[in-house]
Coordinates of C-alpha atoms and ligand atoms in Angstrom, one line a residue:
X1 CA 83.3 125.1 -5.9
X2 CA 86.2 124.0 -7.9
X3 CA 89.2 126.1 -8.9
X4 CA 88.8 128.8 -6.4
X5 CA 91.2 131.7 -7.2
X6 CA 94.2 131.3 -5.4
X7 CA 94.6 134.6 -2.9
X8 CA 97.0 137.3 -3.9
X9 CA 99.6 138.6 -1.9
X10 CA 97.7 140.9 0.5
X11 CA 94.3 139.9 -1.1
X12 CA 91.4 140.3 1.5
X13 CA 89.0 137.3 1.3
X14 CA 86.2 140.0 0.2
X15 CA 88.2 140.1 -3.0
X16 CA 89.0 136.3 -3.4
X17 CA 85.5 135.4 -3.6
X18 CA 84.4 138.4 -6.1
X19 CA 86.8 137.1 -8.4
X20 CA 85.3 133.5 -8.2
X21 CA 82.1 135.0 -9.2
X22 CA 83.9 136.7 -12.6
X23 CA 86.6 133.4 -13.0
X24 CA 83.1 131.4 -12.9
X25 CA 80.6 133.8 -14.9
X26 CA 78.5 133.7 -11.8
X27 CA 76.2 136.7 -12.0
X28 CA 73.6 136.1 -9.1
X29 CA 75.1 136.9 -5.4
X30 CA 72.6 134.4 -4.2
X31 CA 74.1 131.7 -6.7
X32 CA 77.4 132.8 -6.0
X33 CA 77.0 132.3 -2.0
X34 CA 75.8 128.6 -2.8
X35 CA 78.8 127.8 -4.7
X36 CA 80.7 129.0 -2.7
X37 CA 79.7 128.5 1.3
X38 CA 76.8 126.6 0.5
X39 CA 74.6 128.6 2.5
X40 CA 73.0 132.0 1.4
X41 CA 73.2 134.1 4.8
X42 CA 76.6 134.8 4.7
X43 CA 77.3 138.6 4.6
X44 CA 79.6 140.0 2.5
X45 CA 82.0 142.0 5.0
X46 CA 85.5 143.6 4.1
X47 CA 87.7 143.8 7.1
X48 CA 86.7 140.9 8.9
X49 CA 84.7 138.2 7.2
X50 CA 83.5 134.6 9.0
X51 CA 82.8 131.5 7.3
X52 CA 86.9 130.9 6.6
X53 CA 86.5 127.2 7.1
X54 CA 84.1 127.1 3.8
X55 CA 87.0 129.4 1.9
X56 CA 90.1 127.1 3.8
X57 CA 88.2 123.5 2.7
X58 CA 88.5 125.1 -1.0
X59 CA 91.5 124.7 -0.8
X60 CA 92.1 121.6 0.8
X61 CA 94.2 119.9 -2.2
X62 CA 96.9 122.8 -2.2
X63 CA 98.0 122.2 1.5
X64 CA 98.0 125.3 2.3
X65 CA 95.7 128.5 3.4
X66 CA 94.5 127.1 6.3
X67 CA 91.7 129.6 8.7
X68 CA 94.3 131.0 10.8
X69 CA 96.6 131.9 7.5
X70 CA 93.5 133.4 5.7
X71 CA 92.6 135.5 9.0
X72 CA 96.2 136.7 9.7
X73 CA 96.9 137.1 6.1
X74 CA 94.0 138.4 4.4
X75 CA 91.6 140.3 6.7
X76 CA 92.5 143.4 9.0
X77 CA 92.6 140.8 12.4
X78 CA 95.8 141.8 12.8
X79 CA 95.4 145.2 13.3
X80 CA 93.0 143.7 16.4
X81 CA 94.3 140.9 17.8
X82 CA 97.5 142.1 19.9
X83 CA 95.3 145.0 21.1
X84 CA 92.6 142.6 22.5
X85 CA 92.6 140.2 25.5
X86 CA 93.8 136.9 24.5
X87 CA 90.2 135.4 25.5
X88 CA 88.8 137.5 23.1
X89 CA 91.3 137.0 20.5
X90 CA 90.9 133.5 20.6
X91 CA 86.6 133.9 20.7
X92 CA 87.1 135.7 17.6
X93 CA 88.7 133.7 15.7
X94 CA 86.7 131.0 16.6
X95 CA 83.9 132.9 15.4
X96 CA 85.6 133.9 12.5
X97 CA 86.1 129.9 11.2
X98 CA 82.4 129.6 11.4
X99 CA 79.2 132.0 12.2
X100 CA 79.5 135.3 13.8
X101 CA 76.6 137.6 13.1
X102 CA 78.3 140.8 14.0
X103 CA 79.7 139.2 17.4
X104 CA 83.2 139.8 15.9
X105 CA 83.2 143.1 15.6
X106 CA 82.1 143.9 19.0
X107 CA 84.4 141.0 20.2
X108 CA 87.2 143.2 18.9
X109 CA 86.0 146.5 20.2
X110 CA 85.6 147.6 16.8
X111 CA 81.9 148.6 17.5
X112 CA 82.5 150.7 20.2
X113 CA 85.9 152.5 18.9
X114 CA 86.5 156.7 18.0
X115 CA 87.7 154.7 14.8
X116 CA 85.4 153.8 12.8
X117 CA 86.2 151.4 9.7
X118 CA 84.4 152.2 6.4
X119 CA 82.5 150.7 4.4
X120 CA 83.1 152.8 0.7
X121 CA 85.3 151.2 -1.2
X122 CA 88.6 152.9 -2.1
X123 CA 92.0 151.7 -4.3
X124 CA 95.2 153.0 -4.8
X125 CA 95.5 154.1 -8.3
X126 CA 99.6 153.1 -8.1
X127 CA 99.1 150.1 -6.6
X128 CA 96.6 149.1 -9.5
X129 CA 99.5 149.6 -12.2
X130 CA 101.4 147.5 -10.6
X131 CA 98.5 144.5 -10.1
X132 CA 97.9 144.9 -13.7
X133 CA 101.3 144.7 -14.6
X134 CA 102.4 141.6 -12.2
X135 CA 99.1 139.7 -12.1
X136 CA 96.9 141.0 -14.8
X137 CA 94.1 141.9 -13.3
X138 CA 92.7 143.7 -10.0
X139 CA 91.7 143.0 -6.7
X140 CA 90.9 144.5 -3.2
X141 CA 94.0 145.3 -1.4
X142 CA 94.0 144.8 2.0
X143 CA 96.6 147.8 3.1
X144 CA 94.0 150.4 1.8
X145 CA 91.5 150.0 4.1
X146 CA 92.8 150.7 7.3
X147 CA 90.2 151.8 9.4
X148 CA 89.9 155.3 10.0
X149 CA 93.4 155.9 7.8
X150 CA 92.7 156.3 4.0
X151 CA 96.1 155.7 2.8
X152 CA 98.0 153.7 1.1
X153 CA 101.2 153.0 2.9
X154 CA 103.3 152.9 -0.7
X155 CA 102.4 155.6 -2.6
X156 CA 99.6 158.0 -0.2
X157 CA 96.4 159.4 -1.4
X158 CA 93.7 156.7 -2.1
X159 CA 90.2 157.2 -5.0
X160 CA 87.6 157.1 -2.4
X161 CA 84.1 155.9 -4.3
X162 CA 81.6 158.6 -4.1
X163 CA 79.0 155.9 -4.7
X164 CA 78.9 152.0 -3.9
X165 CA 80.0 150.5 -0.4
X166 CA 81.5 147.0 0.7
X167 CA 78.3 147.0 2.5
X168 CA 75.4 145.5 0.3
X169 CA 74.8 142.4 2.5
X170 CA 75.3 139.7 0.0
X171 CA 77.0 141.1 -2.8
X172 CA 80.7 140.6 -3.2
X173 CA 81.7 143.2 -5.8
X174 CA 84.9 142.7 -7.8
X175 CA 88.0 145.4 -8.0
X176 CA 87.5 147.7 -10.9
X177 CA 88.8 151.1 -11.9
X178 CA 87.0 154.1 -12.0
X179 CA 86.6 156.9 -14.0
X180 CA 88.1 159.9 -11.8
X181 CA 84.7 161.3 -11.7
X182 CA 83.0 158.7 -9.2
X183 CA 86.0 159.0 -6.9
X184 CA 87.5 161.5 -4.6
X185 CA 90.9 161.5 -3.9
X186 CA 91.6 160.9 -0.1
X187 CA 93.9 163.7 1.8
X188 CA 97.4 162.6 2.9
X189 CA 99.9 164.7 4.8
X190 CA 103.8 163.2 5.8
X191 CA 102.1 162.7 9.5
X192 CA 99.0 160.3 8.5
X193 CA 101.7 158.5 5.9
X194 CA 103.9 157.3 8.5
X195 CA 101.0 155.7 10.4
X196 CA 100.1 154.0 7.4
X197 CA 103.3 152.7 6.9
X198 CA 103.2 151.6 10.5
X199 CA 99.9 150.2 10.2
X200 CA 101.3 148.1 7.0
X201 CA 104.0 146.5 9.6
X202 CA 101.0 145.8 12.0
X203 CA 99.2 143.7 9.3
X204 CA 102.3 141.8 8.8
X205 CA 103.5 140.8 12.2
X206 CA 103.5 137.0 12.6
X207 CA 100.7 135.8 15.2
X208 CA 101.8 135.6 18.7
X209 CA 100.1 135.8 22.1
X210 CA 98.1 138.7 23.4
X211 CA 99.7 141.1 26.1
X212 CA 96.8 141.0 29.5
X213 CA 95.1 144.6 30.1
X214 CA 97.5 144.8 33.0
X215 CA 100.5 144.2 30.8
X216 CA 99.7 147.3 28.7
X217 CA 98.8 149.1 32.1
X218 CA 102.7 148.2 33.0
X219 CA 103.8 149.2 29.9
X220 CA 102.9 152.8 29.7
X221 CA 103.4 153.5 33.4
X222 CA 107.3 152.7 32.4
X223 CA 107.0 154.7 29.1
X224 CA 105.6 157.7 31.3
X225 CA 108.4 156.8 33.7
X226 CA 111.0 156.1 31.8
X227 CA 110.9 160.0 29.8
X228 CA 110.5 161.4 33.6
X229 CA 106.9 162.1 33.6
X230 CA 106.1 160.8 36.5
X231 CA 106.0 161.6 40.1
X232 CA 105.8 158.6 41.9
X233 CA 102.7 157.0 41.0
X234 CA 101.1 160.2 39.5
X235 CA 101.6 160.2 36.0
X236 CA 102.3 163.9 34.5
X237 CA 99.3 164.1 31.8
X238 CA 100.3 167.3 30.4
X239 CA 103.9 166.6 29.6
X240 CA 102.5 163.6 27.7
X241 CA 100.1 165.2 26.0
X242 CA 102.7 168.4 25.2
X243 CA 104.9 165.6 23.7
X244 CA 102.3 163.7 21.7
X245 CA 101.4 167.2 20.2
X246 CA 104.8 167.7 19.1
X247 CA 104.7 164.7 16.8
X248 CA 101.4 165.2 15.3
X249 CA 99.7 168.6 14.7
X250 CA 96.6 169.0 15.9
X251 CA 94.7 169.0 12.5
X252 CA 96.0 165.1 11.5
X253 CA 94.4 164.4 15.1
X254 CA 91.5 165.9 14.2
X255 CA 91.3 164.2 11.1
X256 CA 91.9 160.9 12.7
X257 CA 89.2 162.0 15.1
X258 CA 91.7 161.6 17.7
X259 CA 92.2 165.1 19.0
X260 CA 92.2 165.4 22.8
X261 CA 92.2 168.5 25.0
X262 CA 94.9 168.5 27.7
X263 CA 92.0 170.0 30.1
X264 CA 89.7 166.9 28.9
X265 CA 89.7 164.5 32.2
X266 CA 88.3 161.6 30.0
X267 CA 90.3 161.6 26.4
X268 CA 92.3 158.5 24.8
X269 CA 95.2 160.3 25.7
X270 CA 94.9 160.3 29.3
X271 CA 93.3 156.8 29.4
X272 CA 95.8 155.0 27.7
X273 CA 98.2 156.1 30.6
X274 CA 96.1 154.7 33.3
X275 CA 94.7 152.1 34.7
X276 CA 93.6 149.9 30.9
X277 CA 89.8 148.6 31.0
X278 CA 89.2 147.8 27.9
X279 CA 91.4 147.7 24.3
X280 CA 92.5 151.0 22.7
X281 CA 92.5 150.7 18.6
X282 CA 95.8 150.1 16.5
X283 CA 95.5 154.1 15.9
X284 CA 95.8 155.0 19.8
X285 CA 98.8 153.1 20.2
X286 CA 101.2 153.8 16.7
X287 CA 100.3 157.4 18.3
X288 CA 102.0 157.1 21.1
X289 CA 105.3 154.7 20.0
X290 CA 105.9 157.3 17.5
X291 CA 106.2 159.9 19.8
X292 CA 107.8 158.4 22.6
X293 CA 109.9 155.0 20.4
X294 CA 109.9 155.8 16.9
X295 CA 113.0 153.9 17.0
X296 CA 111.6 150.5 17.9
X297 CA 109.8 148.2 15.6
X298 CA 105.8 147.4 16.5
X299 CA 106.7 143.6 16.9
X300 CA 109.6 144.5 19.4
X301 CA 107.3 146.8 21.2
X302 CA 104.3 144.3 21.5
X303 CA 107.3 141.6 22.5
X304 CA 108.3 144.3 25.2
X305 CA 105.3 144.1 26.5
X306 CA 104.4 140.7 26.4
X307 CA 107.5 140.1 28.7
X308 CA 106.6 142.4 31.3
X309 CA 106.0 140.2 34.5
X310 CA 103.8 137.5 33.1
X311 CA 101.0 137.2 34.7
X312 CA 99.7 133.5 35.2
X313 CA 97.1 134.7 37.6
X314 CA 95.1 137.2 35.5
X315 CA 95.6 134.8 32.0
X316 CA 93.3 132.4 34.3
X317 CA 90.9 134.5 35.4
X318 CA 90.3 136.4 32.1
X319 CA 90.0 133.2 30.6
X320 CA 88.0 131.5 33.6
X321 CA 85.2 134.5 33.4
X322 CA 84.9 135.0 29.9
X323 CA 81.5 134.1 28.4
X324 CA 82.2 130.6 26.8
X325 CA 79.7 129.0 25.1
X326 CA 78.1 125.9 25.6
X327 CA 80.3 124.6 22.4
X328 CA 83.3 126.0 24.8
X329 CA 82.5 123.9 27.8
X330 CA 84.6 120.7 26.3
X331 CA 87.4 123.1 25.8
X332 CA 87.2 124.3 28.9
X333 CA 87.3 121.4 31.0
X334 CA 90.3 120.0 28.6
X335 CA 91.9 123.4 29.7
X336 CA 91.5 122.4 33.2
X337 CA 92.9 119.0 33.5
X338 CA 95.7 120.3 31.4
X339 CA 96.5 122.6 34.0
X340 CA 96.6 120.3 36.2
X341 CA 98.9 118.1 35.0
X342 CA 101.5 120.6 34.4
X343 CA 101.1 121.9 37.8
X344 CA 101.9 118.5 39.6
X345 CA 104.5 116.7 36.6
X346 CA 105.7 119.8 34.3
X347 CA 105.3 120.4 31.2
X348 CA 107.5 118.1 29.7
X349 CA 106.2 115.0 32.0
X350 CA 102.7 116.0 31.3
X351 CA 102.9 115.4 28.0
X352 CA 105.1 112.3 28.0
X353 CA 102.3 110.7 30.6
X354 CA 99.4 108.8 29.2
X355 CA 96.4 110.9 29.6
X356 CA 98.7 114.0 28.7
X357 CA 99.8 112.6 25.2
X358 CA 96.5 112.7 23.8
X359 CA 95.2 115.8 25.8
X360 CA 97.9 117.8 24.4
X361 CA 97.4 116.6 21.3
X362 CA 93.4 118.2 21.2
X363 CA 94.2 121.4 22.3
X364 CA 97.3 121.9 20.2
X365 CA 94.4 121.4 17.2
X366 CA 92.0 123.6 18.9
X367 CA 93.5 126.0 21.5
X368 CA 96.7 126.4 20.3
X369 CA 97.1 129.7 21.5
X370 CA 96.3 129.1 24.4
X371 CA 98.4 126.1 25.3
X372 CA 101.0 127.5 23.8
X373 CA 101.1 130.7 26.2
X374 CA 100.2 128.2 29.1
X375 CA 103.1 126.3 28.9
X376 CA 105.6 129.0 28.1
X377 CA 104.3 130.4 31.2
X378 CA 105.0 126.9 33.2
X379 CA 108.4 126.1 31.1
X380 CA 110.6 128.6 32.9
X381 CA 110.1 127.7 36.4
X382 CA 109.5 123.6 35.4
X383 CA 111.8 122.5 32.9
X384 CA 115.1 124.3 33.1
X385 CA 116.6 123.0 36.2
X386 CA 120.0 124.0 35.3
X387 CA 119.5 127.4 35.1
X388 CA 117.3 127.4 38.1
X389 CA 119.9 127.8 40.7
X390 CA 122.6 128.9 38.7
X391 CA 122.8 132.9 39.5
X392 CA 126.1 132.7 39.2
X393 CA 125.7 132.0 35.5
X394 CA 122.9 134.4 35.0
X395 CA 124.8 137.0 36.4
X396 CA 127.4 136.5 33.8
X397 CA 125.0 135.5 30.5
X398 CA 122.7 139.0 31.4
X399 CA 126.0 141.6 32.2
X400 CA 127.4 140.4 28.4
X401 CA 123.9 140.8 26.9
X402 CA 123.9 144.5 28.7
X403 CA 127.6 145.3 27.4
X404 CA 126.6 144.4 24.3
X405 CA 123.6 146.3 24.6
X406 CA 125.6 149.2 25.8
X407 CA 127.7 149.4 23.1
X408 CA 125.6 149.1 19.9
X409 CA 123.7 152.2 21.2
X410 CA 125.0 155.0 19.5
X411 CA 126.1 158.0 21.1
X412 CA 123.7 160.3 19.0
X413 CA 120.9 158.2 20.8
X414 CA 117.7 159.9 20.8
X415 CA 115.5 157.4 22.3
X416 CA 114.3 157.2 25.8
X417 CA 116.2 157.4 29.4
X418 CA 118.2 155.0 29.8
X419 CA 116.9 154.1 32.9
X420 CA 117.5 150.6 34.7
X421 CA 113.8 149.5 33.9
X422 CA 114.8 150.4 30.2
X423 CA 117.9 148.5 29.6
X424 CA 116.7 145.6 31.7
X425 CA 113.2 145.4 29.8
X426 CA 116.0 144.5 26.7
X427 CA 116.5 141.2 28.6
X428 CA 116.1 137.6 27.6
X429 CA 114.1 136.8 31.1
X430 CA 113.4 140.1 32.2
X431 CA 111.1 140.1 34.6
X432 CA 113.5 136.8 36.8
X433 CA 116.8 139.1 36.2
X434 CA 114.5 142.3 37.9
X435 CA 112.7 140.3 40.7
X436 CA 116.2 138.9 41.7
X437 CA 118.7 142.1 41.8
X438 CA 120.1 141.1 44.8
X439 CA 121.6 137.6 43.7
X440 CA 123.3 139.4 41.3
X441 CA 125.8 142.0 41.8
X442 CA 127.3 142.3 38.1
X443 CA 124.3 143.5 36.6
X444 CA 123.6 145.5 39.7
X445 CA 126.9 147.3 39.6
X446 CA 126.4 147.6 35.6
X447 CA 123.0 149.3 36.6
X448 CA 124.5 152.0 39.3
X449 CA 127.0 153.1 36.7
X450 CA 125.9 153.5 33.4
X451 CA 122.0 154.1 33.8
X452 CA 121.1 157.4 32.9
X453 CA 119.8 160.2 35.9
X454 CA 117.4 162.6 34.9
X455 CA 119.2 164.9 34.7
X456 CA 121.8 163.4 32.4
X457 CA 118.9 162.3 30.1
X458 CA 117.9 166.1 30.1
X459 CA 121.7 167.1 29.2
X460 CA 121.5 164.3 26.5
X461 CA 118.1 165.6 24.8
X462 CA 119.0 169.1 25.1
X463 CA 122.6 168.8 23.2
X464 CA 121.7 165.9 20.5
X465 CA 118.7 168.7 20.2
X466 CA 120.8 171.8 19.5
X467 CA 123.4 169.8 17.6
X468 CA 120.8 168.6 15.0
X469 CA 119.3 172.0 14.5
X470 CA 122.6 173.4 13.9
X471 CA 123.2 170.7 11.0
X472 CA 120.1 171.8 9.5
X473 CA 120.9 175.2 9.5
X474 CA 118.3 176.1 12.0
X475 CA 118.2 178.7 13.9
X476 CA 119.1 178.0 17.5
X477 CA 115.8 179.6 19.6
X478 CA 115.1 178.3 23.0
X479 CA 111.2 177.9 22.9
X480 CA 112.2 175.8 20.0
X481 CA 114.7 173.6 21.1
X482 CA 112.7 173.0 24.5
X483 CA 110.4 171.7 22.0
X484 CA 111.9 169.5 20.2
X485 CA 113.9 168.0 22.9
X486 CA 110.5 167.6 24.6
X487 CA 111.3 169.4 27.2
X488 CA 109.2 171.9 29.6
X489 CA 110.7 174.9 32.0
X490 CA 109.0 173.8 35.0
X491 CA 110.4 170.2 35.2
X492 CA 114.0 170.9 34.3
X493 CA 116.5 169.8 37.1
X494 CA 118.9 172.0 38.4
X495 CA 121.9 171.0 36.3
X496 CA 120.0 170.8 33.1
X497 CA 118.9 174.5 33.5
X498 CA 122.4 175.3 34.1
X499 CA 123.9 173.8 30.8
X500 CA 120.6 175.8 29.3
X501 CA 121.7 178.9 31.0
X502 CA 125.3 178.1 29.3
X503 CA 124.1 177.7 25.8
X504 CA 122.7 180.9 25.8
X505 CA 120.2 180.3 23.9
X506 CA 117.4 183.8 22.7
Ligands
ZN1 ZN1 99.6 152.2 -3.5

């Protein structure tokens, strides 16, 4: 097909191809389908469609829209992909290019999550003034149909269609208005429009490597640990659960069909604190960061996480055991020798030596992912001699990077315990500076004065609590400022019950 429409701003693909049929008069799905992927199987699908190297060849003269800018840019893969295993990631993309037949969905857990996406279609009726007005005419926005959120993230309640679904197999049906009879209008409280607004910034996060099940495992055993609820390796469920539920009321998790029980041995909420098996959905996890590190942006927490102690090992063996194809087989023996040229020469070597020039080549143009996480993972310890034995040096770069860290943290902070974990997660090179404490005694003596106790972090919450309450006018009753603070009776220390006792609170 010539002169297919080029995508909107946040236009899913669903959409781009209805307007071809209506740009080209094109009445007949089946017709429609031949023009444009010259093959009449392919299901129409909203959230995450395949075939993208038919819709990228389209548009081969402009340079641009290639499958990977079409998938992050106009489908809901992003709300996936840093949630998944990179293996899985990388399969569904793959599939994504060409055939799937459902495989993507279950490659992305979306069969078998609490959230479900739908299939009815639904539009914001403020966000259509504004298409008419900028583009003159409609299509299928790709921020009102986050699974399991009806919201738009700009201006709230979305028309839901009472009638007529994104899922007629072959039929791509165009963005139309209609009458508010047909529609019904989608309930929004201030709770589920934060999410969406958090969702939004999910979409729009620039690609970048999967964190490893372990990774997230890491990840919320510091979180737990890092807001004291944890003794020793036993994770304190209930204070989570007491602190998640003083973010969201119970009725938006029931909505969301994300309402756990505190007595419940086998909810999300406990799960996601232990020991991760498979992916939890976009939804599970903007739960938890807004109760526990509303401050930080998605990106910077998915970054956080991605630091913590990378872990070559388990990257292989995910990789090594998951189900490749017979297709895959040439990829994965090019994976291999690649390996093993970076583990005798380096990086930088391998790809200056002769069979590493052209190797390198292939897989940056089909596993770029991958290599790229491969050899960021072999860069550090290969290719920067200088820094290698320098501790000296490090000692100095990571104390400035923690004054300055020190300082621009306001002393209103509301955020987590400062705890060493905390500010040394905050590091360029994280996981080196922690494994090697003992070559460096600046950022150790930095550590034993300035990190937070418990206790201290207890002071800090219950004071910056009171204080704010008092600014609003509200009255100052204890049950209440335990609450917000996030605080519980039983595991207040000592000194923190005293300055209670002090405030005399009723
Ligand atoms: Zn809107």
């Amino acid at each position: 097909m010539r002169n297919f429409p080029v995508p909107y701003p946040d236009e899913l693909v669903y959409s781009m191809v209805a307007r071809a049929g209506i740009y080209h008069g094109i009445t007949s799905p089946k017709q429609l389908l031949d023009e444009v992927f010259e093959n009449r199987k392919v299901i129409a699908t909203l959230d995450l469609p395949c075939h993208l190297q038919s819709i990228s060849s389209l548009f081969q003269n402009t340079g641009r829209y290639s499958v990977e800018e079409l998938v992050y840019q106009h489908t809901l893969f992003p709300l996936y992909a840093p949630f998944v295993t990179e293996s899985h990631k990388s399969r569904a993309l793959q599939m994504m290019a060409g055939r799937s037949q459902g495989a993507v969905h279950l490659m992305l857990g979306v069969a078998a999550s609490r959230i479900q996406s739908s299939d009815r279609f639904r539009y914001c009726p403020e966000c259509i003034k504004n298409q008419h007005q900028h583009y003159g005419e409609y299509f299928w926005q790709r921020n009102w149909f986050f699974p399991g959120l009806a919201v738009c993230p700009e201006h709230g309640p979305l028309s839901i269609l009472t009638n007529g679904s994104g899922s007629h197999r072959h039929h791509f049906f165009a963005m139309t208005p209609q009458s508010p009879v047909d529609c019904e209008l989608s309930s929004v409280n201030e709770e589920l429009l934060r999410l969406a607004i958090y969702a939004n910034k999910f979409l729009n996060m620039s690609p970048g490597y999967s964190p490893d099940f372990e990774q997230w495992t890491s990840f919320y055993r510091d979180l737990a640990s890092d807001f004291g609820f944890c003794r020793g390796r036993h994770i304190n469920h209930g204070e989570i659960h007491e602190r998640v539920h003083a973010c969201f009321h119970p009725s938006t998790l029931t909505q969301l069909n994300l309402y756990t029980d505190s007595a419940t041995e086998t909810g999300w909420l406990k799960g996601i604190f232990r020991k991760h098996r498979k992916a939890f959905s976009y939804l599970e996890h903007a739960i938890i960061w807004q109760s526990f590190i509303a401050e930080l942006e998605p990106e910077d927490v998915i970054d956080r996480v991605r630091k913590i102690k990378p872990c070559t090992k388990v990257v292989f063996e995910n990789t090594a055991s998951s189900t490749l194809s017979k297709n895959n087989e040439h990829l994965q023996v090019q994976r291999q020798t690649w390996q093993k040229l970076v583990l005798q020469y380096g990086v930088l070597n391998a790809r200056n030596s002769r069979p590493g020039k052209a190797l390198y080549a292939w897989l940056y143009r089909n596993d770029k992912c991958w290599l790229m996480a491969f050899n960021f993972e072999h860069k550090e310890q290969r290719t920067n001699p200088e820094l290698k034995a320098d501790w000296h040096r490090r000692d100095l770069v990571a104390i400035r990077q923690l004054r300055k860290l020190l300082q621009e943290i306001a002393p209103s902070y509301a955020g987590p315990r400062l705890s060493a974990n905390f500010l040394l997660c905050k590091l360029q090179q994280s996981s080196t500076i922690e494994k090697n404490l003992d070559k460096l005694p600046l950022v150790r003596m930095f550590l034993q004065r300035y990190t937070e106790t418990i206790t201290e972090y207890q002071i800090r919450r219950l004071t910056n609590t009171c204080a704010e309450m008092q600014r609003q006018g509200e009255p100052l009753k204890k049950w209440l400022v335990m609450r917000k603070a996030g605080l519980s009776q039983e595991r207040l220390r000592p000194d923190a019950q005293t300055v209670l006792n002090e405030l005399q609170l009723f």
